[in-house]
Amino acid sequence: MTSPLDPSEILTAVRAGDTGRLPVLLAPLDRAQRRELLAGLKELRAELRASRWDRWRERTLVSPALLVAGAACQTGAAAAASWIGGRDMRRSRRTPGRELVEVLADRDPQWLGDLAHRLAARPSTAEEDYPLIAELVRRAGCPMPTSDGCVEGWATAVWSEKGTLTDALRRDPHLAAFAPRLFETPEPVTSLTRYNDPAAHHHWPGALARLAAEGRLDRDVLLDACVARLLRGGTLLQLKPYRSVLEALHPTAEEEQKRTADWIALTADAPSPVAGHAQEVLARLAAAGQVAPARLAEMSAAVFFRPEKKLVRAQLVLLRKVLAREPAAASALLPVLGEAFGHPDTDVQERALKLAAAHLGEDEAARAGLADRAHLLSPVHRAEAVALFGADAAPEEDTGPYQEILPPPSLPTPLAPSPESIDETVELVVAVVKSPAESVEAFERAFDGLVRHAHRDRAALAAALRPALADRYWLDPVHRRYYTSELPGLEHVAAAVLDARPSGPEPVALAGWRSDCHHSDASEARHARLAEAAQRITTGPLPFLLATPTRSNGALDPHVLVARLAEYARLGAAPGPVDFAQALLRVRRDASAAPDATALGTPEGLRLAAWLDGAGRPATVTRDSSLAGRHVLETGERPVVVTEFPAAFRALGQARKTADRCWDGGDPETLIALLPEDRDTLAAWSLPAVTSCAADDERGGTGILPGLAAAGPAGTAGPALHLAVATGLGARHAGDRLRAVDALLTLAGRGELDPVRLGADLTELLDLDTLKPSRLADALRTAAATGAYATTWAVLAGVLPTLLAGSADPRGAGELLETAAECAEQSRAVAEPPAGLDATAARPGRSRLVAQAARLRDALHRNREAPAMAAG
């Protein structure tokens, strides 16, 4: 009969997952028995760690019991904390806290406190262990640890209690320790961001304010913590809960005045709503005479540097009020107006100039200081500046020709040669297989390296590759039988080298489903090349790949391809049809290589020669229709691709309309490498995704545009690429607009941009309401700010007539006119005013549209007069 104290009986209970019985079973064990039991528990833990996925139910059942039994057998607090914190034993959502406390109840209070603090110091588990930590602290009588994980766990615990959050916090013994820590965690604790309604029972800001009013929390501590967290910075969403707490506390004038320096710092660097709140506080203090002019000047200099027009204008209003009330402050405040002279908004410049004119008086020092800054003003205000500050305010005229600043033409870099050694090949293959974002260069070099070394010495390659990929499931016959689909990417080829491909029929394509856009066709073609190489490894390895590009964008030099075909002929090797098809789609269409291709005398050489002589010309792209703000393009048929290429490539040559939506765009670099010479086709395929960035709330669809602009032979930027760039300039999110701007500047730098075509596309998109003028203005303002003023003006010149006619969305029209005026001024554009400009400038009122129309009109007038004056 087994002894009740026999450790083997406890191991049996652990294996059965009988966690509830463990405290009773473990209590009689002495130290030696626990040490013996711990050895068995460690063996069991190692066994479960090494087990396959098909034992997941067993691991889930055993883990809580293993956690409790192992903790009870540890002698040191550090070892116990390490055991309890093991992630491999946390397979259930609930930590067995009650059982853990029972099996550790006989330990010394100091030991329990040490364990609590060690558990709190474990970032990965402290949050879920908070109830256990709290109970250990209660039994030990030690201070509560307040690590970030404990703060999150405490906040969740009190927030989840029944009743109101205020009542739960009143009852909590650790309130004073944790409340200030709410403002010190890297991210806001989860519950702090919930229930924005102040009337909600679980509204943190309201609860903290009530407890501060009751004296349970130190009000000054909370205020300091709020302000310090706002000063630390972050996104608007991250700072929102702390701002809500600050507003719920309703600081008094005295409390606000004590923190003047903090408010000034917030106006300089905080997100706009937080800076606006600080600005309002300082305005109240200034109205009460509690902000010295020097501090107000310091604040103004920081605000005038910000791009937000609302904040800058509010600051000018504040200065006007202070100067009206305290004329003696003019000597301290007027010089700072020079910072506003350089603001990009000409309305801000005008307001600052008028404020200076109203209060300069006889202050010659301030006049001279502002005169030195007057060169920052827009030309539209320079005459007024000269009248106010004197001739010194007139900047020196630049009489030389305007110099456009454009990025240098982007050239793809040569692809590094394939790895020569097996070790280098294996290292590169492992990097590609385990990388979430492989580059075309790394993929192609690794792919060619696998094929080359499988041809030279497959056994040696397999011997080096197997241990490097030992963690891949398909190397395990037990796991492999559960997966019958094709492996992704290079794993498909690596598995062929190792004779470890999953069983099952060869699928037509890697994807189990297809969308109605061309990206599925591209994925099928890419996988067909991998599948062909994998199949040839087992039947007759290829000596090397024909389609390996010579340039980083996927392009293939035709003379290199001729040399590769010649080597195939010398070796008597038959090219892979899929690999050769990809080579044709990648080869640069340079007819000078056609005679050498013909001279090879092989079928592939003749096909290459015909391809270079015209059979490989890209598909034509035409506009089919526009529906609901979305252009539908049609790519024409490529007969040679449809009739002579392998089946996996034929869909790429079929005439087809672009899809309304595109859900599987894939990696832009990989897509460009498929057809690096056919930019307009790729642009047509990508247009639905780009349009979704402008018309919907999608992100990332413009990611292909910079690569497309830099790909292909010079001079081949067609209408589809221009339309895609035009659409991207109106994308909803700034990151997508920046990528479209990058593409625009790249095309301009390569001499391929047709500004008239792009302007016409923008006009049409504005009429269709695909683009919002305000977003377009932001994109073109960014392009102009790089120094491309003439390019941006040339594009805008075609958009302005529609904008001034009022047929497009009027919101943002003033911003577009402002960008146009800035470009006309900076590039000294000589052009006739666009239709409707004079009428718009003559409208009554001082709206931004009217003011910027007048500015553009005057700039064009000055530019037309300047050559005549120079000639005179």
JSON list of C-alpha atoms in Angstrom, two decimals, residues 59-131:
[
{"chain": "A", "resi": 59, "resn": "ARG", "atom": "CA", "xyz": [-0.83, 20.73, -20.65]},
{"chain": "A", "resi": 60, "resn": "THR", "atom": "CA", "xyz": [-3.85, 22.90, -19.89]},
{"chain": "A", "resi": 61, "resn": "LEU", "atom": "CA", "xyz": [-5.09, 20.40, -17.30]},
{"chain": "A", "resi": 62, "resn": "VAL", "atom": "CA", "xyz": [-1.75, 19.78, -15.59]},
{"chain": "A", "resi": 63, "resn": "SER", "atom": "CA", "xyz": [-0.22, 23.29, -15.57]},
{"chain": "A", "resi": 64, "resn": "PRO", "atom": "CA", "xyz": [-2.16, 24.84, -12.60]},
{"chain": "A", "resi": 65, "resn": "ALA", "atom": "CA", "xyz": [-1.45, 21.82, -10.41]},
{"chain": "A", "resi": 66, "resn": "LEU", "atom": "CA", "xyz": [2.20, 21.77, -11.47]},
{"chain": "A", "resi": 67, "resn": "LEU", "atom": "CA", "xyz": [2.45, 25.46, -10.64]},
{"chain": "A", "resi": 68, "resn": "VAL", "atom": "CA", "xyz": [1.08, 24.97, -7.10]},
{"chain": "A", "resi": 69, "resn": "ALA", "atom": "CA", "xyz": [3.07, 21.83, -6.30]},
{"chain": "A", "resi": 70, "resn": "GLY", "atom": "CA", "xyz": [6.35, 23.28, -7.54]},
{"chain": "A", "resi": 71, "resn": "ALA", "atom": "CA", "xyz": [5.90, 26.51, -5.59]},
{"chain": "A", "resi": 72, "resn": "ALA", "atom": "CA", "xyz": [5.29, 24.54, -2.40]},
{"chain": "A", "resi": 73, "resn": "CYS", "atom": "CA", "xyz": [8.53, 22.63, -2.87]},
{"chain": "A", "resi": 74, "resn": "GLN", "atom": "CA", "xyz": [10.78, 25.68, -3.33]},
{"chain": "A", "resi": 75, "resn": "THR", "atom": "CA", "xyz": [12.83, 26.78, -0.33]},
{"chain": "A", "resi": 76, "resn": "GLY", "atom": "CA", "xyz": [13.89, 30.25, -1.48]},
{"chain": "A", "resi": 77, "resn": "ALA", "atom": "CA", "xyz": [11.62, 33.16, -2.37]},
{"chain": "A", "resi": 78, "resn": "ALA", "atom": "CA", "xyz": [13.59, 33.85, -5.57]},
{"chain": "A", "resi": 79, "resn": "ALA", "atom": "CA", "xyz": [13.16, 30.27, -6.78]},
{"chain": "A", "resi": 80, "resn": "ALA", "atom": "CA", "xyz": [9.46, 30.30, -5.87]},
{"chain": "A", "resi": 81, "resn": "ALA", "atom": "CA", "xyz": [8.91, 33.54, -7.78]},
{"chain": "A", "resi": 82, "resn": "SER", "atom": "CA", "xyz": [10.72, 32.15, -10.82]},
{"chain": "A", "resi": 83, "resn": "TRP", "atom": "CA", "xyz": [8.58, 28.99, -10.72]},
{"chain": "A", "resi": 84, "resn": "ILE", "atom": "CA", "xyz": [5.29, 30.83, -10.23]},
{"chain": "A", "resi": 85, "resn": "GLY", "atom": "CA", "xyz": [6.17, 33.30, -12.99]},
{"chain": "A", "resi": 86, "resn": "GLY", "atom": "CA", "xyz": [6.90, 30.62, -15.58]},
{"chain": "A", "resi": 87, "resn": "ARG", "atom": "CA", "xyz": [4.83, 31.36, -18.68]},
{"chain": "A", "resi": 88, "resn": "ASP", "atom": "CA", "xyz": [4.80, 27.71, -19.75]},
{"chain": "A", "resi": 89, "resn": "MET", "atom": "CA", "xyz": [2.61, 26.85, -16.74]},
{"chain": "A", "resi": 90, "resn": "ARG", "atom": "CA", "xyz": [0.08, 29.63, -17.30]},
{"chain": "A", "resi": 91, "resn": "ARG", "atom": "CA", "xyz": [-2.17, 27.96, -19.79]},
{"chain": "A", "resi": 92, "resn": "SER", "atom": "CA", "xyz": [-5.41, 28.74, -18.02]},
{"chain": "A", "resi": 93, "resn": "ARG", "atom": "CA", "xyz": [-6.79, 32.22, -17.58]},
{"chain": "A", "resi": 94, "resn": "ARG", "atom": "CA", "xyz": [-6.88, 31.99, -13.78]},
{"chain": "A", "resi": 95, "resn": "THR", "atom": "CA", "xyz": [-3.79, 31.74, -11.63]},
{"chain": "A", "resi": 96, "resn": "PRO", "atom": "CA", "xyz": [-4.55, 29.30, -8.77]},
{"chain": "A", "resi": 97, "resn": "GLY", "atom": "CA", "xyz": [-4.03, 32.02, -6.18]},
{"chain": "A", "resi": 98, "resn": "ARG", "atom": "CA", "xyz": [-6.08, 30.45, -3.36]},
{"chain": "A", "resi": 99, "resn": "GLU", "atom": "CA", "xyz": [-4.21, 27.15, -3.56]},
{"chain": "A", "resi": 100, "resn": "LEU", "atom": "CA", "xyz": [-0.84, 28.94, -3.79]},
{"chain": "A", "resi": 101, "resn": "VAL", "atom": "CA", "xyz": [-1.59, 30.91, -0.63]},
{"chain": "A", "resi": 102, "resn": "GLU", "atom": "CA", "xyz": [-2.63, 27.72, 1.18]},
{"chain": "A", "resi": 103, "resn": "VAL", "atom": "CA", "xyz": [0.53, 25.79, 0.32]},
{"chain": "A", "resi": 104, "resn": "LEU", "atom": "CA", "xyz": [2.71, 28.79, 1.28]},
{"chain": "A", "resi": 105, "resn": "ALA", "atom": "CA", "xyz": [0.80, 29.74, 4.44]},
{"chain": "A", "resi": 106, "resn": "ASP", "atom": "CA", "xyz": [3.38, 28.18, 6.79]},
{"chain": "A", "resi": 107, "resn": "ARG", "atom": "CA", "xyz": [6.22, 30.36, 5.50]},
{"chain": "A", "resi": 108, "resn": "ASP", "atom": "CA", "xyz": [7.76, 33.19, 7.49]},
{"chain": "A", "resi": 109, "resn": "PRO", "atom": "CA", "xyz": [6.07, 36.62, 6.92]},
{"chain": "A", "resi": 110, "resn": "GLN", "atom": "CA", "xyz": [9.37, 38.10, 5.76]},
{"chain": "A", "resi": 111, "resn": "TRP", "atom": "CA", "xyz": [9.66, 35.27, 3.17]},
{"chain": "A", "resi": 112, "resn": "LEU", "atom": "CA", "xyz": [6.11, 35.95, 1.96]},
{"chain": "A", "resi": 113, "resn": "GLY", "atom": "CA", "xyz": [6.86, 39.66, 1.62]},
{"chain": "A", "resi": 114, "resn": "ASP", "atom": "CA", "xyz": [10.02, 38.92, -0.33]},
{"chain": "A", "resi": 115, "resn": "LEU", "atom": "CA", "xyz": [8.03, 36.65, -2.66]},
{"chain": "A", "resi": 116, "resn": "ALA", "atom": "CA", "xyz": [5.35, 39.32, -3.16]},
{"chain": "A", "resi": 117, "resn": "HIS", "atom": "CA", "xyz": [7.92, 41.92, -4.20]},
{"chain": "A", "resi": 118, "resn": "ARG", "atom": "CA", "xyz": [9.69, 39.49, -6.50]},
{"chain": "A", "resi": 119, "resn": "LEU", "atom": "CA", "xyz": [6.42, 38.57, -8.22]},
{"chain": "A", "resi": 120, "resn": "ALA", "atom": "CA", "xyz": [5.59, 42.28, -8.57]},
{"chain": "A", "resi": 121, "resn": "ALA", "atom": "CA", "xyz": [8.94, 42.87, -10.27]},
{"chain": "A", "resi": 122, "resn": "ARG", "atom": "CA", "xyz": [8.12, 40.42, -13.10]},
{"chain": "A", "resi": 123, "resn": "PRO", "atom": "CA", "xyz": [6.68, 42.60, -15.91]},
{"chain": "A", "resi": 124, "resn": "SER", "atom": "CA", "xyz": [5.12, 39.71, -17.83]},
{"chain": "A", "resi": 125, "resn": "THR", "atom": "CA", "xyz": [3.01, 38.34, -14.97]},
{"chain": "A", "resi": 126, "resn": "ALA", "atom": "CA", "xyz": [2.67, 41.00, -12.27]},
{"chain": "A", "resi": 127, "resn": "GLU", "atom": "CA", "xyz": [-0.68, 42.24, -13.57]},
{"chain": "A", "resi": 128, "resn": "GLU", "atom": "CA", "xyz": [-2.46, 38.88, -13.46]},
{"chain": "A", "resi": 129, "resn": "ASP", "atom": "CA", "xyz": [-0.72, 37.99, -10.19]},
{"chain": "A", "resi": 130, "resn": "TYR", "atom": "CA", "xyz": [-1.98, 41.11, -8.39]},
{"chain": "A", "resi": 131, "resn": "PRO", "atom": "CA", "xyz": [-4.63, 39.28, -6.29]}
]
